[in-house]
Amino acid sequence: MEFRDYYKVLGVERNATAAQIKSAYRKLARKHHPDVNPGNKGAENKFKEINEAYQVLSDPEKRKKYDLLGADWERGAPEDEVLRRYARAGADSGAMGGGGFSDFFERFFGGLGGGFPGGGRSARGAAGFDFADDIGGGFRTPRSMGKAPDLEAEVRITLQEAIHGTKKRIDFVAHDECDVCGGSGIVTREQKRGNARVIRSAEPCSKCSGAGVIQQRRQLEVTIPPGMTEGSRMRLKGQGGRGPRPELNGDLFLNVRFEPNSVFTVSGRDVRCLLPVWDYEAALGAEVTAPTPDGRVSLKIPPGSQSGRVLRLKGHGLPARGKDPVGDLLYELKVLAPTDLTDEERDLMQQFAERRRARAVADPRADLMRG
Ligand SMILES: [Zn+2]
C-alpha cells in the first residue's frame, strides 16, 4: 500500500492551521471540480484525492492519528505493525468498493465504526464523524468544519444620520456553510456493516457544487448609533456566514461610509464648512447666517478676519462615542471681492482706495520683496 501525503495533496505545511487547510482545500476543489472539467479523468482523480485529504486533515482527531501514522511510516515500521497499532480494533478496515477513496484511506480511515485505538466511540462518533444513528445506508454529512466565515458589507449614511443615528436596511452576499454537506463539499454515502459504518461512496455536493459554501443575498436591518465616523467598522456578532449552529456563525463587519455632502466635509469627528464672506464683512466684522448639518446658526465674523481664518463652534460636530469626544463644527472663511459694483459703489470704493493711499498704508506685499 502506498502512503498518501495529504499535506502535499493540499499543498500545505505540516503545521498548517485549520483555516489554511480549509482555504487550500476550497481553492483546489474549485479548480478541479468535475463540473468545471467535464470529461477530464485527471481532474476527477485529483478532485477525489483532494476530498480524501481534506476528510482527514479537516478533522482534528483524524489529523492527529494521521500525523502519528505518518511518523511511523517514515521510520519504516512494517505495515503490519502500523496497521496493528492504528487499526487494532479495526477488523473493519475496508470501505466497500466504488467509493472513490484510495486503499490507504479506506484502510486507515474508511472503517468508521472499526475505530482506532483511542479513537473509540466518542460522543462525536468513532472517528470524528458526527452522525446520527439512523443511517441505514442513506446520505449523510460529514462533521462540520468549524466556524463559518466572517463577512464584510458597506453601509452609506448621511451626515445627519451620522449625527443622530439611524436604522438602515443593508443588502449583502452571505457565504453560508452548505447545510447539505456541512461545508466539506462532499456527500458520502455509507452503510452499516455489523457495528461498523462504512463509507461506500463520496460525491461532490450537488447543492454547493463542492465549494462547501453557498452564496446568497441577505438583507438585514441595522441600527447605526449616533457618532459613527467615516471608515469606522461595526461588528455584528453572528450575522456573517451561517454555520451549522448559531454559535458557529461568522460575524458581519459593516464598514460605514458617508454620502458625499456638498456643504460639509467631515474629518474624524470634526465637521468643516468653507464659508464665503464679503470683503467688507471680513474687514468690519459682521453677524452672518451660516449652515449647520441640522439647520442654521448665527455666526459672528470678527473685524479684520482674513481668508482662511477658522471659526470654531465647539461641540457641534459628530457626537461623542466611546472614548472619542464630541467633535467641533468649523467654518473656514473665504473672503470674496464684490464683482457686481454699481457706479456709485465703484465711486465709493475709489474714494476709499485714495484715502488709503493718501495715508500711505503698508504694502501687503512688502514682506515678499524684502532683501
Ligand atoms: Zn454542499
mmCIF file of C-alpha atoms and ligand atoms in Angstrom:
data_model
loop_
_atom_site.group_PDB
_atom_site.id
_atom_site.type_symbol
_atom_site.label_atom_id
_atom_site.label_comp_id
_atom_site.label_asym_id
_atom_site.label_seq_id
_atom_site.Cartn_x
_atom_site.Cartn_y
_atom_site.Cartn_z
ATOM 1 C CA MET A 1 0.000 0.000 0.000
ATOM 2 C CA GLU A 2 1.194 3.459 -0.811
ATOM 3 C CA PHE A 3 1.436 6.111 1.844
ATOM 4 C CA ARG A 4 -0.573 9.193 0.969
ATOM 5 C CA ASP A 5 0.875 12.543 1.867
ATOM 6 C CA TYR A 6 -2.298 14.528 2.433
ATOM 7 C CA TYR A 7 -0.382 17.674 3.254
ATOM 8 C CA LYS A 8 1.294 17.517 -0.126
ATOM 9 C CA VAL A 9 -2.045 16.854 -1.807
ATOM 10 C CA LEU A 10 -3.451 20.084 -0.378
ATOM 11 C CA GLY A 11 -0.157 21.933 -0.749
ATOM 12 C CA VAL A 12 0.017 22.998 2.883
ATOM 13 C CA GLU A 13 2.692 22.788 5.546
ATOM 14 C CA ARG A 14 2.543 20.128 8.206
ATOM 15 C CA ASN A 15 1.806 22.784 10.804
ATOM 16 C CA ALA A 16 -0.943 24.455 8.731
ATOM 17 C CA THR A 17 -3.875 25.833 10.688
ATOM 18 C CA ALA A 18 -7.407 24.544 10.202
ATOM 19 C CA ALA A 19 -8.225 27.750 8.331
ATOM 20 C CA GLN A 20 -5.263 27.331 5.986
ATOM 21 C CA ILE A 21 -6.264 23.772 5.282
ATOM 22 C CA LYS A 22 -9.832 24.764 4.601
ATOM 23 C CA SER A 23 -8.806 27.555 2.310
ATOM 24 C CA ALA A 24 -6.329 25.388 0.387
ATOM 25 C CA TYR A 25 -8.976 22.720 0.015
ATOM 26 C CA ARG A 26 -11.569 25.123 -1.283
ATOM 27 C CA LYS A 27 -9.211 26.618 -3.814
ATOM 28 C CA LEU A 28 -8.212 23.206 -5.146
ATOM 29 C CA ALA A 29 -11.749 21.828 -5.053
ATOM 30 C CA ARG A 30 -12.972 24.707 -7.159
ATOM 31 C CA LYS A 31 -10.160 24.251 -9.642
ATOM 32 C CA HIS A 32 -10.540 20.516 -10.069
ATOM 33 C CA HIS A 33 -14.271 20.238 -9.683
ATOM 34 C CA PRO A 34 -15.727 17.826 -12.272
ATOM 35 C CA ASP A 35 -18.299 20.421 -13.282
ATOM 36 C CA VAL A 36 -15.502 22.735 -14.311
ATOM 37 C CA ASN A 37 -13.557 19.980 -16.037
ATOM 38 C CA PRO A 38 -16.151 17.843 -17.776
ATOM 39 C CA GLY A 39 -14.786 14.541 -19.017
ATOM 40 C CA ASN A 40 -11.345 15.190 -17.615
ATOM 41 C CA LYS A 41 -10.368 11.999 -15.834
ATOM 42 C CA GLY A 42 -7.230 13.564 -14.385
ATOM 43 C CA ALA A 43 -9.196 16.356 -12.746
ATOM 44 C CA GLU A 44 -11.713 13.896 -11.423
ATOM 45 C CA ASN A 45 -8.995 11.833 -9.761
ATOM 46 C CA LYS A 46 -7.383 14.948 -8.410
ATOM 47 C CA PHE A 47 -10.741 16.050 -7.016
ATOM 48 C CA LYS A 48 -11.139 12.731 -5.236
ATOM 49 C CA GLU A 49 -7.640 12.970 -3.866
ATOM 50 C CA ILE A 50 -8.274 16.466 -2.541
ATOM 51 C CA ASN A 51 -11.508 15.446 -0.881
ATOM 52 C CA GLU A 52 -9.872 12.478 0.700
ATOM 53 C CA ALA A 53 -7.035 14.560 2.068
ATOM 54 C CA TYR A 54 -9.492 17.081 3.401
ATOM 55 C CA GLN A 55 -11.627 14.439 5.071
ATOM 56 C CA VAL A 56 -8.616 13.519 7.142
ATOM 57 C CA LEU A 57 -6.877 16.844 7.715
ATOM 58 C CA SER A 58 -10.016 18.823 8.488
ATOM 59 C CA ASP A 59 -10.882 16.533 11.331
ATOM 60 C CA PRO A 60 -8.685 17.176 14.372
ATOM 61 C CA GLU A 61 -8.894 13.599 15.621
ATOM 62 C CA LYS A 62 -8.219 12.074 12.260
ATOM 63 C CA ARG A 63 -5.431 14.509 11.625
ATOM 64 C CA LYS A 64 -3.732 13.615 14.885
ATOM 65 C CA LYS A 65 -3.844 9.963 14.042
ATOM 66 C CA TYR A 66 -2.702 10.623 10.537
ATOM 67 C CA ASP A 67 0.291 12.543 11.843
ATOM 68 C CA LEU A 68 1.226 9.628 14.093
ATOM 69 C CA LEU A 69 0.734 7.291 11.224
ATOM 70 C CA GLY A 70 2.995 9.391 9.060
ATOM 71 C CA ALA A 71 5.722 9.298 11.683
ATOM 72 C CA ASP A 72 5.528 5.516 11.883
ATOM 73 C CA TRP A 73 5.619 5.292 8.140
ATOM 74 C CA GLU A 74 8.650 7.481 7.960
ATOM 75 C CA ARG A 75 10.618 5.474 10.456
ATOM 76 C CA GLY A 76 9.909 2.471 8.243
ATOM 77 C CA ALA A 77 7.753 0.483 10.611
ATOM 78 C CA PRO A 78 6.416 -2.600 8.912
ATOM 79 C CA GLU A 79 2.985 -2.136 7.516
ATOM 80 C CA ASP A 80 1.643 -4.909 9.698
ATOM 81 C CA GLU A 81 2.812 -3.180 12.801
ATOM 82 C CA VAL A 82 1.406 0.134 11.688
ATOM 83 C CA LEU A 83 -1.869 -1.472 10.955
ATOM 84 C CA ARG A 84 -1.898 -3.244 14.275
ATOM 85 C CA ARG A 85 -1.208 -0.014 16.074
ATOM 86 C CA TYR A 86 -3.798 2.009 14.283
ATOM 87 C CA ALA A 87 -6.464 -0.422 13.438
ATOM 88 C CA ARG A 88 -6.179 -2.828 16.305
ATOM 89 C CA ALA A 89 -9.852 -2.965 16.817
ATOM 90 C CA GLY A 90 -10.377 -2.260 13.196
ATOM 91 C CA ALA A 91 -11.495 -5.594 11.890
ATOM 92 C CA ASP A 92 -13.458 -3.495 9.516
ATOM 93 C CA SER A 93 -10.725 -1.692 7.757
ATOM 94 C CA GLY A 94 -12.036 -1.523 4.254
ATOM 95 C CA ALA A 95 -14.807 0.586 2.935
ATOM 96 C CA MET A 96 -16.729 -1.065 0.207
ATOM 97 C CA GLY A 97 -15.725 -0.529 -3.348
ATOM 98 C CA GLY A 98 -16.664 2.262 -5.651
ATOM 99 C CA GLY A 99 -16.226 4.974 -3.087
ATOM 100 C CA GLY A 100 -13.525 6.907 -4.820
ATOM 101 C CA PHE A 101 -11.195 6.675 -1.847
ATOM 102 C CA SER A 102 -7.724 5.294 -2.001
ATOM 103 C CA ASP A 103 -6.833 1.966 -0.449
ATOM 104 C CA PHE A 104 -4.808 3.926 2.010
ATOM 105 C CA PHE A 105 -7.761 5.966 3.169
ATOM 106 C CA GLU A 106 -10.079 3.020 3.329
ATOM 107 C CA ARG A 107 -7.557 1.036 5.278
ATOM 108 C CA PHE A 108 -6.991 3.661 7.904
ATOM 109 C CA PHE A 109 -9.943 5.956 7.831
ATOM 110 C CA GLY A 110 -12.655 4.129 5.989
ATOM 111 C CA GLY A 111 -13.820 1.785 8.693
ATOM 112 C CA LEU A 112 -15.579 4.372 10.711
ATOM 113 C CA GLY A 113 -17.106 2.030 13.201
ATOM 114 C CA GLY A 114 -13.975 -0.049 13.470
ATOM 115 C CA GLY A 115 -12.239 2.752 15.133
ATOM 116 C CA PHE A 116 -8.669 3.406 16.049
ATOM 117 C CA PRO A 117 -7.141 2.769 19.385
ATOM 118 C CA GLY A 118 -8.041 5.728 21.447
ATOM 119 C CA GLY A 119 -10.477 6.940 18.863
ATOM 120 C CA GLY A 120 -13.093 4.853 20.477
ATOM 121 C CA ARG A 121 -16.669 5.803 20.371
ATOM 122 C CA SER A 122 -16.590 9.354 21.445
ATOM 123 C CA ALA A 123 -19.696 11.412 21.617
ATOM 124 C CA ARG A 124 -18.835 12.707 18.195
ATOM 125 C CA GLY A 125 -18.685 9.311 16.618
ATOM 126 C CA ALA A 126 -15.996 6.789 16.181
ATOM 127 C CA ALA A 127 -13.502 8.560 14.020
ATOM 128 C CA GLY A 128 -14.605 12.092 14.243
ATOM 129 C CA PHE A 129 -17.710 11.890 12.150
ATOM 130 C CA ASP A 130 -20.815 13.387 13.524
ATOM 131 C CA PHE A 131 -23.538 11.109 12.515
ATOM 132 C CA ALA A 132 -26.946 10.175 13.567
ATOM 133 C CA ASP A 133 -27.607 6.610 14.467
ATOM 134 C CA ASP A 134 -30.292 6.010 11.944
ATOM 135 C CA ILE A 135 -28.103 5.970 8.935
ATOM 136 C CA GLY A 136 -29.169 2.854 7.163
ATOM 137 C CA GLY A 137 -27.233 3.483 4.030
ATOM 138 C CA GLY A 138 -28.650 6.883 3.243
ATOM 139 C CA PHE A 139 -26.790 10.078 2.571
ATOM 140 C CA ARG A 140 -25.364 11.904 5.492
ATOM 141 C CA THR A 141 -22.994 14.727 6.004
ATOM 142 C CA PRO A 142 -19.509 14.722 7.434
ATOM 143 C CA ARG A 143 -18.991 16.655 10.600
ATOM 144 C CA SER A 144 -18.869 20.380 10.265
ATOM 145 C CA MET A 145 -15.642 22.193 9.657
ATOM 146 C CA GLY A 146 -15.985 24.818 12.364
ATOM 147 C CA LYS A 147 -16.860 28.468 12.271
ATOM 148 C CA ALA A 148 -18.490 29.936 9.190
ATOM 149 C CA PRO A 149 -16.691 32.840 7.524
ATOM 150 C CA ASP A 150 -16.846 36.447 8.652
ATOM 151 C CA LEU A 151 -18.298 38.793 6.076
ATOM 152 C CA GLU A 152 -17.900 42.431 5.158
ATOM 153 C CA ALA A 153 -20.541 44.819 3.955
ATOM 154 C CA GLU A 154 -20.802 48.543 3.475
ATOM 155 C CA VAL A 155 -23.410 50.981 4.648
ATOM 156 C CA ARG A 156 -23.712 54.567 3.427
ATOM 157 C CA ILE A 157 -25.116 57.183 5.732
ATOM 158 C CA THR A 158 -25.663 60.906 5.508
ATOM 159 C CA LEU A 159 -24.025 63.375 7.842
ATOM 160 C CA GLN A 160 -27.346 63.918 9.596
ATOM 161 C CA GLU A 161 -27.674 60.165 10.103
ATOM 162 C CA ALA A 162 -24.156 60.014 11.486
ATOM 163 C CA ILE A 163 -25.043 62.698 13.998
ATOM 164 C CA HIS A 164 -28.400 61.344 15.093
ATOM 165 C CA GLY A 165 -28.057 57.638 14.372
ATOM 166 C CA THR A 166 -30.377 55.769 12.068
ATOM 167 C CA LYS A 167 -31.754 52.421 11.010
ATOM 168 C CA LYS A 168 -30.582 51.022 7.682
ATOM 169 C CA ARG A 169 -31.528 48.039 5.623
ATOM 170 C CA ILE A 170 -28.382 46.524 4.210
ATOM 171 C CA ASP A 171 -28.071 44.064 1.395
ATOM 172 C CA PHE A 172 -25.124 41.729 1.258
ATOM 173 C CA VAL A 173 -23.968 38.440 -0.143
ATOM 174 C CA ALA A 174 -23.678 35.894 2.609
ATOM 175 C CA HIS A 175 -21.349 32.932 2.381
ATOM 176 C CA ASP A 176 -23.200 30.349 4.382
ATOM 177 C CA GLU A 177 -21.872 26.945 5.104
ATOM 178 C CA CYS A 178 -23.667 24.471 2.911
ATOM 179 C CA ASP A 179 -26.260 22.698 5.011
ATOM 180 C CA VAL A 180 -26.223 19.619 2.835
ATOM 181 C CA CYS A 181 -22.531 18.754 3.034
ATOM 182 C CA GLY A 182 -21.763 20.672 6.217
ATOM 183 C CA GLY A 183 -19.076 22.704 4.474
ATOM 184 C CA SER A 184 -16.973 19.792 3.298
ATOM 185 C CA GLY A 185 -18.109 19.987 -0.310
ATOM 186 C CA ILE A 186 -18.703 16.269 -0.484
ATOM 187 C CA VAL A 187 -21.527 13.996 0.438
ATOM 188 C CA THR A 188 -20.703 10.476 1.437
ATOM 189 C CA ARG A 189 -22.991 7.529 1.319
ATOM 190 C CA GLU A 190 -22.366 4.935 3.932
ATOM 191 C CA GLN A 191 -23.625 1.650 5.043
ATOM 192 C CA LYS A 192 -23.940 -0.109 8.331
ATOM 193 C CA ARG A 193 -21.984 -3.292 8.487
ATOM 194 C CA GLY A 194 -22.272 -5.011 11.800
ATOM 195 C CA ASN A 195 -21.259 -2.410 14.300
ATOM 196 C CA ALA A 196 -19.300 -0.505 11.722
ATOM 197 C CA ARG A 197 -20.323 2.282 9.459
ATOM 198 C CA VAL A 198 -18.594 2.063 6.163
ATOM 199 C CA ILE A 199 -18.266 4.727 3.549
ATOM 200 C CA ARG A 200 -19.486 3.431 0.236
ATOM 201 C CA SER A 201 -19.089 6.484 -1.907
ATOM 202 C CA ALA A 202 -18.266 10.152 -1.826
ATOM 203 C CA GLU A 203 -19.665 12.596 -4.329
ATOM 204 C CA PRO A 204 -19.242 16.328 -4.727
ATOM 205 C CA CYS A 205 -22.175 18.001 -3.035
ATOM 206 C CA SER A 206 -24.775 18.974 -5.591
ATOM 207 C CA LYS A 207 -26.142 21.916 -3.641
ATOM 208 C CA CYS A 208 -22.860 23.832 -3.344
ATOM 209 C CA SER A 209 -21.011 22.155 -6.255
ATOM 210 C CA GLY A 210 -18.301 21.062 -3.886
ATOM 211 C CA ALA A 211 -17.416 24.547 -2.668
ATOM 212 C CA GLY A 212 -18.746 23.949 0.837
ATOM 213 C CA VAL A 213 -20.360 27.373 0.938
ATOM 214 C CA ILE A 214 -23.459 28.813 -0.604
ATOM 215 C CA GLN A 215 -23.582 32.428 -1.619
ATOM 216 C CA GLN A 216 -26.920 34.057 -1.122
ATOM 217 C CA ARG A 217 -28.208 37.584 -0.837
ATOM 218 C CA ARG A 218 -29.380 38.550 2.595
ATOM 219 C CA GLN A 219 -30.936 41.668 3.997
ATOM 220 C CA LEU A 220 -30.527 42.933 7.471
ATOM 221 C CA GLU A 221 -31.942 45.879 9.373
ATOM 222 C CA VAL A 222 -29.112 47.541 11.258
ATOM 223 C CA THR A 223 -29.262 50.232 13.893
ATOM 224 C CA ILE A 224 -26.471 52.724 13.345
ATOM 225 C CA PRO A 225 -25.797 54.519 16.620
ATOM 226 C CA PRO A 226 -25.071 58.254 16.692
ATOM 227 C CA GLY A 227 -21.448 59.225 16.271
ATOM 228 C CA MET A 228 -20.162 56.657 13.781
ATOM 229 C CA THR A 229 -17.339 58.140 11.723
ATOM 230 C CA GLU A 230 -16.436 57.651 8.079
ATOM 231 C CA GLY A 231 -14.486 54.414 7.692
ATOM 232 C CA SER A 232 -15.462 53.004 11.080
ATOM 233 C CA ARG A 233 -16.409 49.361 11.376
ATOM 234 C CA MET A 234 -19.292 47.829 13.236
ATOM 235 C CA ARG A 235 -19.112 44.201 14.231
ATOM 236 C CA LEU A 236 -22.416 42.391 14.130
ATOM 237 C CA LYS A 237 -21.837 39.208 16.010
ATOM 238 C CA GLY A 238 -23.216 36.073 14.435
ATOM 239 C CA GLN A 239 -24.606 37.883 11.376
ATOM 240 C CA GLY A 240 -21.907 36.648 8.989
ATOM 241 C CA GLY A 241 -21.835 33.280 7.273
ATOM 242 C CA ARG A 242 -24.196 30.789 8.845
ATOM 243 C CA GLY A 243 -22.577 27.800 10.422
ATOM 244 C CA PRO A 244 -24.156 24.546 11.453
ATOM 245 C CA ARG A 245 -25.041 26.042 14.823
ATOM 246 C CA PRO A 246 -25.691 29.688 15.738
ATOM 247 C CA GLU A 247 -22.549 29.869 17.880
ATOM 248 C CA LEU A 248 -20.532 28.871 14.811
ATOM 249 C CA ASN A 249 -21.902 31.707 12.705
ATOM 250 C CA GLY A 250 -19.353 34.184 11.430
ATOM 251 C CA ASP A 251 -19.578 37.888 12.172
ATOM 252 C CA LEU A 252 -20.606 40.635 9.811
ATOM 253 C CA PHE A 253 -18.260 43.608 9.680
ATOM 254 C CA LEU A 254 -20.068 46.679 8.494
ATOM 255 C CA ASN A 255 -17.926 49.450 7.028
ATOM 256 C CA VAL A 256 -19.518 52.839 7.499
ATOM 257 C CA ARG A 257 -19.199 55.287 4.599
ATOM 258 C CA PHE A 258 -20.549 58.805 4.383
ATOM 259 C CA GLU A 259 -22.578 60.028 1.469
ATOM 260 C CA PRO A 260 -20.826 62.967 -0.183
ATOM 261 C CA ASN A 261 -22.105 66.311 1.056
ATOM 262 C CA SER A 262 -21.885 69.497 -0.984
ATOM 263 C CA VAL A 263 -21.671 71.803 2.045
ATOM 264 C CA PHE A 264 -19.736 69.934 4.726
ATOM 265 C CA THR A 265 -16.710 67.744 4.850
ATOM 266 C CA VAL A 266 -16.021 65.527 7.807
ATOM 267 C CA SER A 267 -12.632 64.648 9.204
ATOM 268 C CA GLY A 268 -12.811 62.359 12.194
ATOM 269 C CA ARG A 269 -15.485 63.943 14.355
ATOM 270 C CA ASP A 270 -14.974 67.491 13.114
ATOM 271 C CA VAL A 271 -17.342 68.877 10.525
ATOM 272 C CA ARG A 272 -15.981 71.611 8.262
ATOM 273 C CA CYS A 273 -17.602 74.192 6.049
ATOM 274 C CA LEU A 274 -15.996 76.674 3.671
ATOM 275 C CA LEU A 275 -17.808 79.921 4.416
ATOM 276 C CA PRO A 276 -17.672 82.800 1.895
ATOM 277 C CA VAL A 277 -17.798 86.348 3.366
ATOM 278 C CA TRP A 278 -17.679 89.742 1.627
ATOM 279 C CA ASP A 279 -14.514 91.721 1.980
ATOM 280 C CA TYR A 280 -16.322 94.448 3.926
ATOM 281 C CA GLU A 281 -17.861 91.828 6.258
ATOM 282 C CA ALA A 282 -14.386 90.499 6.889
ATOM 283 C CA ALA A 283 -12.945 93.987 7.406
ATOM 284 C CA LEU A 284 -15.701 95.481 9.530
ATOM 285 C CA GLY A 285 -16.901 92.356 11.255
ATOM 286 C CA ALA A 286 -20.435 91.091 10.764
ATOM 287 C CA GLU A 287 -23.062 88.784 12.024
ATOM 288 C CA VAL A 288 -23.897 86.267 9.296
ATOM 289 C CA THR A 289 -26.160 83.244 8.992
ATOM 290 C CA ALA A 290 -24.239 80.019 8.429
ATOM 291 C CA PRO A 291 -25.459 76.495 7.667
ATOM 292 C CA THR A 292 -25.186 73.646 10.151
ATOM 293 C CA PRO A 293 -25.864 69.947 9.393
ATOM 294 C CA ASP A 294 -29.219 70.428 11.105
ATOM 295 C CA GLY A 295 -30.197 73.939 10.144
ATOM 296 C CA ARG A 296 -28.685 77.370 10.571
ATOM 297 C CA VAL A 297 -26.713 79.294 13.077
ATOM 298 C CA SER A 298 -25.923 82.969 13.567
ATOM 299 C CA LEU A 299 -22.184 83.476 13.401
ATOM 300 C CA LYS A 300 -20.092 86.492 14.420
ATOM 301 C CA ILE A 301 -17.318 87.323 11.970
ATOM 302 C CA PRO A 302 -14.687 89.250 13.963
ATOM 303 C CA PRO A 303 -13.466 92.525 12.388
ATOM 304 C CA GLY A 304 -10.265 92.124 10.406
ATOM 305 C CA SER A 305 -10.838 88.439 9.550
ATOM 306 C CA GLN A 306 -8.639 87.083 6.780
ATOM 307 C CA SER A 307 -9.340 84.376 4.238
ATOM 308 C CA GLY A 308 -8.542 81.004 5.797
ATOM 309 C CA ARG A 309 -9.440 82.049 9.323
ATOM 310 C CA VAL A 310 -11.255 79.232 11.086
ATOM 311 C CA LEU A 311 -14.167 79.919 13.412
ATOM 312 C CA ARG A 312 -14.942 77.031 15.698
ATOM 313 C CA LEU A 313 -18.284 76.070 17.228
ATOM 314 C CA LYS A 314 -17.158 73.712 19.939
ATOM 315 C CA GLY A 315 -19.139 70.516 20.393
ATOM 316 C CA HIS A 316 -21.264 70.898 17.273
ATOM 317 C CA GLY A 317 -19.533 68.169 15.243
ATOM 318 C CA LEU A 318 -20.199 64.435 15.419
ATOM 319 C CA PRO A 319 -21.360 63.350 18.877
ATOM 320 C CA ALA A 320 -19.029 61.607 21.304
ATOM 321 C CA ARG A 321 -18.761 57.844 21.032
ATOM 322 C CA GLY A 322 -16.837 55.551 23.351
ATOM 323 C CA LYS A 323 -13.627 57.272 24.323
ATOM 324 C CA ASP A 324 -13.810 59.745 21.448
ATOM 325 C CA PRO A 325 -15.063 63.167 22.490
ATOM 326 C CA VAL A 326 -17.616 65.172 20.572
ATOM 327 C CA GLY A 327 -16.266 66.979 17.501
ATOM 328 C CA ASP A 328 -16.454 70.628 16.524
ATOM 329 C CA LEU A 329 -18.112 72.493 13.700
ATOM 330 C CA LEU A 330 -15.501 74.552 11.864
ATOM 331 C CA TYR A 331 -16.060 77.412 9.452
ATOM 332 C CA GLU A 332 -13.168 78.368 7.249
ATOM 333 C CA LEU A 333 -13.614 81.910 5.953
ATOM 334 C CA LYS A 334 -13.142 82.676 2.299
ATOM 335 C CA VAL A 335 -13.055 86.411 1.652
ATOM 336 C CA LEU A 336 -14.725 87.465 -1.589
ATOM 337 C CA ALA A 337 -14.344 90.709 -3.535
ATOM 338 C CA PRO A 338 -17.597 92.022 -4.997
ATOM 339 C CA THR A 339 -17.876 91.757 -8.792
ATOM 340 C CA ASP A 340 -21.250 93.412 -9.139
ATOM 341 C CA LEU A 341 -20.480 97.004 -8.137
ATOM 342 C CA THR A 342 -22.839 99.779 -9.157
ATOM 343 C CA ASP A 343 -21.366 103.053 -10.399
ATOM 344 C CA GLU A 344 -21.991 104.591 -7.012
ATOM 345 C CA GLU A 345 -20.363 101.719 -5.173
ATOM 346 C CA ARG A 346 -17.384 101.880 -7.527
ATOM 347 C CA ASP A 347 -17.029 105.621 -6.763
ATOM 348 C CA LEU A 348 -17.115 104.935 -3.041
ATOM 349 C CA MET A 349 -14.561 102.169 -3.451
ATOM 350 C CA GLN A 350 -12.378 104.535 -5.459
ATOM 351 C CA GLN A 351 -12.549 107.202 -2.729
ATOM 352 C CA PHE A 352 -11.774 104.563 -0.122
ATOM 353 C CA ALA A 353 -8.689 103.456 -2.073
ATOM 354 C CA GLU A 354 -7.474 107.061 -2.497
ATOM 355 C CA ARG A 355 -7.712 107.699 1.219
ATOM 356 C CA ARG A 356 -5.718 104.554 1.900
ATOM 357 C CA ARG A 357 -3.002 105.718 -0.500
ATOM 358 C CA ALA A 358 -3.024 109.209 0.966
ATOM 359 C CA ARG A 359 -2.127 107.942 4.395
ATOM 360 C CA ALA A 360 0.441 105.533 2.934
ATOM 361 C CA VAL A 361 -0.832 102.275 4.415
ATOM 362 C CA ALA A 362 1.600 99.400 4.426
ATOM 363 C CA ASP A 363 2.103 97.499 1.189
ATOM 364 C CA PRO A 364 0.635 93.970 1.855
ATOM 365 C CA ARG A 365 3.323 92.554 -0.469
ATOM 366 C CA ALA A 366 6.224 94.256 1.278
ATOM 367 C CA ASP A 367 7.214 91.085 3.131
ATOM 368 C CA LEU A 368 7.572 89.206 -0.143
ATOM 369 C CA MET A 369 10.079 91.674 -1.516
ATOM 370 C CA ARG A 370 12.381 92.160 1.431
ATOM 371 C CA GLY A 371 16.051 91.551 0.594
HETATM 372 ZN ZN ZN B 1 -22.572 21.371 -0.028
#
